[in-house]
PDB file of C-alpha atoms in Angstrom:
ATOM      1  CA  MET A   1      53.370   9.964  81.146  1.00  0.00           C
ATOM      2  CA  ILE A   2      50.914  12.274  79.800  1.00  0.00           C
ATOM      3  CA  SER A   3      49.433  12.346  76.572  1.00  0.00           C
ATOM      4  CA  ASP A   4      50.384  14.219  73.602  1.00  0.00           C
ATOM      5  CA  GLU A   5      46.976  16.109  73.320  1.00  0.00           C
ATOM      6  CA  THR A   6      47.583  16.854  77.132  1.00  0.00           C
ATOM      7  CA  ALA A   7      50.660  17.979  76.667  1.00  0.00           C
ATOM      8  CA  TYR A   8      49.261  20.423  73.789  1.00  0.00           C
ATOM      9  CA  ARG A   9      46.709  21.018  76.200  1.00  0.00           C
ATOM     10  CA  ARG A  10      48.402  22.193  78.909  1.00  0.00           C
ATOM     11  CA  TYR A  11      50.619  24.359  76.485  1.00  0.00           C
ATOM     12  CA  LEU A  12      48.078  26.338  75.063  1.00  0.00           C
ATOM     13  CA  ASP A  13      47.200  27.099  78.709  1.00  0.00           C
ATOM     14  CA  GLY A  14      50.419  28.527  78.847  1.00  0.00           C
ATOM     15  CA  GLU A  15      52.949  25.932  80.289  1.00  0.00           C
ATOM     16  CA  GLN A  16      55.845  26.110  78.111  1.00  0.00           C
ATOM     17  CA  LYS A  17      57.390  22.786  79.585  1.00  0.00           C
ATOM     18  CA  ALA A  18      54.542  20.867  77.481  1.00  0.00           C
ATOM     19  CA  ALA A  19      55.833  22.358  74.426  1.00  0.00           C
ATOM     20  CA  ASP A  20      59.233  21.436  75.146  1.00  0.00           C
ATOM     21  CA  LEU A  21      58.204  17.679  75.563  1.00  0.00           C
ATOM     22  CA  LEU A  22      56.689  17.310  72.560  1.00  0.00           C
ATOM     23  CA  VAL A  23      59.477  18.957  70.626  1.00  0.00           C
ATOM     24  CA  GLU A  24      61.817  16.709  72.325  1.00  0.00           C
ATOM     25  CA  LYS A  25      59.433  13.748  71.764  1.00  0.00           C
ATOM     26  CA  TYR A  26      58.590  14.398  67.787  1.00  0.00           C
ATOM     27  CA  GLY A  27      61.087  16.909  66.745  1.00  0.00           C
ATOM     28  CA  THR A  28      64.062  14.087  65.588  1.00  0.00           C
ATOM     29  CA  PRO A  29      61.191  11.457  64.133  1.00  0.00           C
ATOM     30  CA  LEU A  30      59.249  14.387  62.193  1.00  0.00           C
ATOM     31  CA  THR A  31      62.511  15.799  60.728  1.00  0.00           C
ATOM     32  CA  LEU A  32      63.649  12.336  59.348  1.00  0.00           C
ATOM     33  CA  TYR A  33      60.303  11.908  57.788  1.00  0.00           C
ATOM     34  CA  ILE A  34      60.381  15.415  56.303  1.00  0.00           C
ATOM     35  CA  ASN A  35      63.916  14.466  55.290  1.00  0.00           C
ATOM     36  CA  GLY A  36      62.526  11.337  53.544  1.00  0.00           C
ATOM     37  CA  TYR A  37      60.835  13.954  50.722  1.00  0.00           C
ATOM     38  CA  LEU A  38      63.487  16.499  50.596  1.00  0.00           C
ATOM     39  CA  LYS A  39      66.697  14.655  51.020  1.00  0.00           C
ATOM     40  CA  ASP A  40      67.919  17.948  52.727  1.00  0.00           C
ATOM     41  CA  MET A  41      68.508  18.029  56.646  1.00  0.00           C
ATOM     42  CA  ASN A  42      68.818  21.549  57.007  1.00  0.00           C
ATOM     43  CA  GLU A  43      65.902  21.997  55.398  1.00  0.00           C
ATOM     44  CA  ALA A  44      64.083  19.204  56.889  1.00  0.00           C
ATOM     45  CA  GLU A  45      64.754  21.115  60.432  1.00  0.00           C
ATOM     46  CA  ASP A  46      63.778  24.055  59.133  1.00  0.00           C
ATOM     47  CA  LEU A  47      60.365  22.993  58.244  1.00  0.00           C
ATOM     48  CA  MET A  48      60.225  20.832  61.413  1.00  0.00           C
ATOM     49  CA  ILE A  49      60.215  23.816  63.488  1.00  0.00           C
ATOM     50  CA  GLU A  50      57.888  25.666  61.074  1.00  0.00           C
ATOM     51  CA  ALA A  51      55.298  22.691  61.387  1.00  0.00           C
ATOM     52  CA  PHE A  52      56.028  22.939  65.387  1.00  0.00           C
ATOM     53  CA  ALA A  53      55.342  26.778  65.070  1.00  0.00           C
ATOM     54  CA  ARG A  54      52.098  26.524  63.455  1.00  0.00           C
ATOM     55  CA  ILE A  55      50.449  23.997  65.211  1.00  0.00           C
ATOM     56  CA  PHE A  56      51.755  26.538  68.687  1.00  0.00           C
ATOM     57  CA  ALA A  57      50.810  29.190  66.784  1.00  0.00           C
ATOM     58  CA  LYS A  58      47.124  28.972  67.445  1.00  0.00           C
ATOM     59  CA  GLU A  59      44.681  26.220  68.622  1.00  0.00           C
ATOM     60  CA  ARG A  60      44.187  23.360  66.260  1.00  0.00           C
ATOM     61  CA  PRO A  61      42.077  20.245  66.563  1.00  0.00           C
ATOM     62  CA  VAL A  62      43.445  17.806  68.324  1.00  0.00           C
ATOM     63  CA  LYS A  63      41.335  15.258  70.338  1.00  0.00           C
ATOM     64  CA  GLY A  64      41.651  11.965  70.716  1.00  0.00           C
ATOM     65  CA  ALA A  65      44.734   9.102  71.091  1.00  0.00           C
ATOM     66  CA  GLY A  66      47.278   9.775  68.160  1.00  0.00           C
ATOM     67  CA  ALA A  67      45.368  12.685  67.164  1.00  0.00           C
ATOM     68  CA  PHE A  68      48.154  15.646  67.701  1.00  0.00           C
ATOM     69  CA  GLN A  69      50.902  12.900  66.035  1.00  0.00           C
ATOM     70  CA  ALA A  70      48.567  13.084  63.171  1.00  0.00           C
ATOM     71  CA  TYR A  71      48.012  16.832  62.614  1.00  0.00           C
ATOM     72  CA  LEU A  72      51.861  17.381  63.077  1.00  0.00           C
ATOM     73  CA  TYR A  73      52.810  14.777  60.864  1.00  0.00           C
ATOM     74  CA  LYS A  74      49.883  15.938  58.241  1.00  0.00           C
ATOM     75  CA  THR A  75      51.187  19.707  58.708  1.00  0.00           C
ATOM     76  CA  ALA A  76      54.922  18.700  58.475  1.00  0.00           C
ATOM     77  CA  ARG A  77      53.981  16.817  55.039  1.00  0.00           C
ATOM     78  CA  ASN A  78      51.881  19.055  53.563  1.00  0.00           C
ATOM     79  CA  LEU A  79      54.930  21.963  54.335  1.00  0.00           C
ATOM     80  CA  ALA A  80      57.402  19.395  52.408  1.00  0.00           C
ATOM     81  CA  LEU A  81      55.146  19.035  49.523  1.00  0.00           C
ATOM     82  CA  ARG A  82      55.006  22.660  49.425  1.00  0.00           C
ATOM     83  CA  HIS A  83      58.543  23.378  49.313  1.00  0.00           C
ATOM     84  CA  LEU A  84      59.068  20.022  46.549  1.00  0.00           C
ATOM     85  CA  LYS A  85      56.736  22.094  44.532  1.00  0.00           C
ATOM     86  CA  LYS A  86      58.761  25.430  45.283  1.00  0.00           C
ATOM     87  CA  HIS A  87      61.810  23.791  44.568  1.00  0.00           C
ATOM     88  CA  ARG A  88      60.660  21.293  41.759  1.00  0.00           C
ATOM     89  CA  LEU A  89      62.414  18.614  43.793  1.00  0.00           C
ATOM     90  CA  ARG A  90      61.019  15.010  44.246  1.00  0.00           C
ATOM     91  CA  PHE A  91      60.359  12.291  46.710  1.00  0.00           C
ATOM     92  CA  GLN A  92      63.850  10.539  47.266  1.00  0.00           C
ATOM     93  CA  HIS A  93      64.586   8.331  50.232  1.00  0.00           C
ATOM     94  CA  PHE A  94      65.007   7.667  54.060  1.00  0.00           C
ATOM     95  CA  ASP A  95      68.529   7.727  55.323  1.00  0.00           C
ATOM     96  CA  GLU A  96      70.386   5.108  56.300  1.00  0.00           C
ATOM     97  CA  LEU A  97      70.277   3.821  59.988  1.00  0.00           C
ATOM     98  CA  ASP A  98      73.907   4.180  61.593  1.00  0.00           C
ATOM     99  CA  PHE A  99      74.569   1.537  63.911  1.00  0.00           C
ATOM    100  CA  GLU A 100      77.398   0.861  66.315  1.00  0.00           C
ATOM    101  CA  PRO A 101      78.620  -2.283  67.630  1.00  0.00           C
ATOM    102  CA  GLN A 102      78.119  -2.123  71.734  1.00  0.00           C
ATOM    103  CA  SER A 103      80.733  -4.727  72.335  1.00  0.00           C
ATOM    104  CA  ASP A 104      83.831  -6.810  69.768  1.00  0.00           C
ATOM    105  CA  VAL A 105      81.394  -9.865  70.909  1.00  0.00           C
ATOM    106  CA  LEU A 106      78.943  -8.309  69.091  1.00  0.00           C
ATOM    107  CA  ALA A 107      80.387  -6.611  66.298  1.00  0.00           C
ATOM    108  CA  ASP A 108      79.676  -9.853  63.715  1.00  0.00           C
ATOM    109  CA  THR A 109      75.878  -9.226  64.897  1.00  0.00           C
ATOM    110  CA  GLU A 110      75.722  -5.798  64.493  1.00  0.00           C
ATOM    111  CA  LEU A 111      77.645  -5.757  60.643  1.00  0.00           C
ATOM    112  CA  PHE A 112      74.522  -8.724  59.844  1.00  0.00           C
ATOM    113  CA  ARG A 113      72.263  -6.056  61.422  1.00  0.00           C
ATOM    114  CA  ARG A 114      73.673  -3.157  59.313  1.00  0.00           C
ATOM    115  CA  GLU A 115      73.522  -5.073  56.284  1.00  0.00           C
ATOM    116  CA  ARG A 116      69.779  -6.230  56.570  1.00  0.00           C
ATOM    117  CA  SER A 117      68.810  -2.413  57.031  1.00  0.00           C
ATOM    118  CA  ARG A 118      70.441  -1.314  54.322  1.00  0.00           C
ATOM    119  CA  GLN A 119      68.837  -4.374  52.070  1.00  0.00           C
ATOM    120  CA  LEU A 120      65.360  -3.258  53.584  1.00  0.00           C
ATOM    121  CA  TYR A 121      66.090   0.609  53.102  1.00  0.00           C
ATOM    122  CA  ASP A 122      67.315  -0.444  49.625  1.00  0.00           C
ATOM    123  CA  ALA A 123      64.269  -2.116  49.147  1.00  0.00           C
ATOM    124  CA  LEU A 124      61.794   0.515  50.198  1.00  0.00           C
ATOM    125  CA  GLU A 125      63.459   2.981  47.833  1.00  0.00           C
ATOM    126  CA  LYS A 126      62.388   0.566  44.684  1.00  0.00           C
ATOM    127  CA  LEU A 127      58.806   0.618  45.928  1.00  0.00           C
ATOM    128  CA  LYS A 128      55.765   3.134  44.881  1.00  0.00           C
ATOM    129  CA  ALA A 129      56.059   6.429  46.747  1.00  0.00           C
ATOM    130  CA  GLU A 130      52.233   5.540  48.586  1.00  0.00           C
ATOM    131  CA  TYR A 131      53.218   1.983  49.780  1.00  0.00           C
ATOM    132  CA  ARG A 132      56.618   3.532  51.049  1.00  0.00           C
ATOM    133  CA  GLU A 133      54.990   6.447  52.836  1.00  0.00           C
ATOM    134  CA  ALA A 134      52.449   4.385  54.257  1.00  0.00           C
ATOM    135  CA  LEU A 135      54.418   1.650  55.564  1.00  0.00           C
ATOM    136  CA  TYR A 136      56.871   4.311  57.111  1.00  0.00           C
ATOM    137  CA  LEU A 137      54.074   6.093  59.259  1.00  0.00           C
ATOM    138  CA  VAL A 138      52.526   2.853  59.922  1.00  0.00           C
ATOM    139  CA  TYR A 139      56.285   0.578  61.081  1.00  0.00           C
ATOM    140  CA  PHE A 140      58.571   3.352  61.602  1.00  0.00           C
ATOM    141  CA  GLU A 141      56.267   5.797  63.459  1.00  0.00           C
ATOM    142  CA  GLY A 142      54.059   3.738  65.204  1.00  0.00           C
ATOM    143  CA  MET A 143      51.142   5.551  63.463  1.00  0.00           C
ATOM    144  CA  SER A 144      47.629   3.721  63.701  1.00  0.00           C
ATOM    145  CA  TYR A 145      46.069   3.317  60.307  1.00  0.00           C
ATOM    146  CA  ARG A 146      43.862   6.096  61.150  1.00  0.00           C
ATOM    147  CA  ALA A 147      46.155   8.792  62.022  1.00  0.00           C
ATOM    148  CA  ALA A 148      47.993   7.925  58.996  1.00  0.00           C
ATOM    149  CA  ALA A 149      45.439   8.150  56.774  1.00  0.00           C
ATOM    150  CA  ALA A 150      44.564  11.409  58.021  1.00  0.00           C
ATOM    151  CA  VAL A 151      48.408  12.169  57.125  1.00  0.00           C
ATOM    152  CA  MET A 152      48.310  11.031  53.877  1.00  0.00           C
ATOM    153  CA  HIS A 153      44.368  12.301  53.067  1.00  0.00           C
ATOM    154  CA  LYS A 154      43.327   8.912  52.454  1.00  0.00           C
ATOM    155  CA  SER A 155      40.917   6.605  54.514  1.00  0.00           C
ATOM    156  CA  GLU A 156      41.555   4.008  56.787  1.00  0.00           C
ATOM    157  CA  GLY A 157      40.545   1.264  54.106  1.00  0.00           C
ATOM    158  CA  GLN A 158      43.248   2.954  51.642  1.00  0.00           C
ATOM    159  CA  ILE A 159      45.997   3.077  53.797  1.00  0.00           C
ATOM    160  CA  THR A 160      45.185  -0.713  54.612  1.00  0.00           C
ATOM    161  CA  LYS A 161      45.571  -1.681  51.205  1.00  0.00           C
ATOM    162  CA  LEU A 162      48.373   0.202  50.429  1.00  0.00           C
ATOM    163  CA  VAL A 163      50.179  -1.132  54.009  1.00  0.00           C
ATOM    164  CA  TYR A 164      48.941  -4.752  52.583  1.00  0.00           C
ATOM    165  CA  ARG A 165      50.582  -4.050  48.844  1.00  0.00           C
ATOM    166  CA  GLY A 166      53.332  -2.617  49.991  1.00  0.00           C
ATOM    167  CA  LYS A 167      54.409  -5.402  51.829  1.00  0.00           C
ATOM    168  CA  GLN A 168      53.594  -7.699  49.300  1.00  0.00           C
ATOM    169  CA  SER A 169      55.929  -5.251  46.914  1.00  0.00           C
ATOM    170  CA  LEU A 170      58.617  -5.037  49.609  1.00  0.00           C
ATOM    171  CA  LYS A 171      58.615  -8.908  49.869  1.00  0.00           C
ATOM    172  CA  ALA A 172      59.040  -9.853  46.304  1.00  0.00           C
ATOM    173  CA  ILE A 173      61.452  -7.041  45.828  1.00  0.00           C
ATOM    174  CA  LEU A 174      63.487  -8.529  48.828  1.00  0.00           C
ATOM    175  CA  GLU A 175      63.224 -12.375  47.548  1.00  0.00           C
ATOM    176  CA  GLN A 176      64.382 -11.108  44.006  1.00  0.00           C
ATOM    177  CA  GLU A 177      67.621  -9.683  45.632  1.00  0.00           C
ATOM    178  CA  GLY A 178      68.353 -12.669  47.586  1.00  0.00           C
ATOM    179  CA  PHE A 179      67.241 -11.648  50.781  1.00  0.00           C
ATOM    180  CA  THR A 180      66.728 -14.523  53.020  1.00  0.00           C
ATOM    181  CA  TYR A 181      64.805 -14.749  56.131  1.00  0.00           C
ATOM    182  CA  ALA A 182      65.928 -15.408  59.358  1.00  0.00           C
ATOM    183  CA  ASP A 183      63.073 -18.483  59.935  1.00  0.00           C
ATOM    184  CA  GLU A 184      64.379 -20.411  57.068  1.00  0.00           C
TER     185      GLU A 184
END
């Protein structure tokens, strides 16, 4: 599989399929990320398309592993923040994940997993916005601390602290709500 940066370069060289690969890879996760700000899936989809359009419209500086993803998310974040400012909305929460049991045998396990996910997302909602965003970028989107720093306009050290403090706060919230860990 080719890197994002190589696909982007190929798109700039005229290969439309390279752009399609990038949109297919990042379209849904980017829409969900934007929706975490807007809490409006239709607007989030529009801003996802606009983020790609801005990157594809003219060449952007995307050199190095993870640079395309970081630049894309940074663009989307800026669009979402501008949209919120324009519409005077505030950061709300991430969508609940819907899980479907794969078989009757797994139904109880799937219900347990769904409940744990709900607890996690409820706890994430109680975190400071900076903690929530840093954790989301690093753990849900799989970004490096450096890429998350670029998206959030922070230093890598600041992201390290936000992730650490976010995990500590999340753990405290979960324990306060009676969450039990699998290894206990």
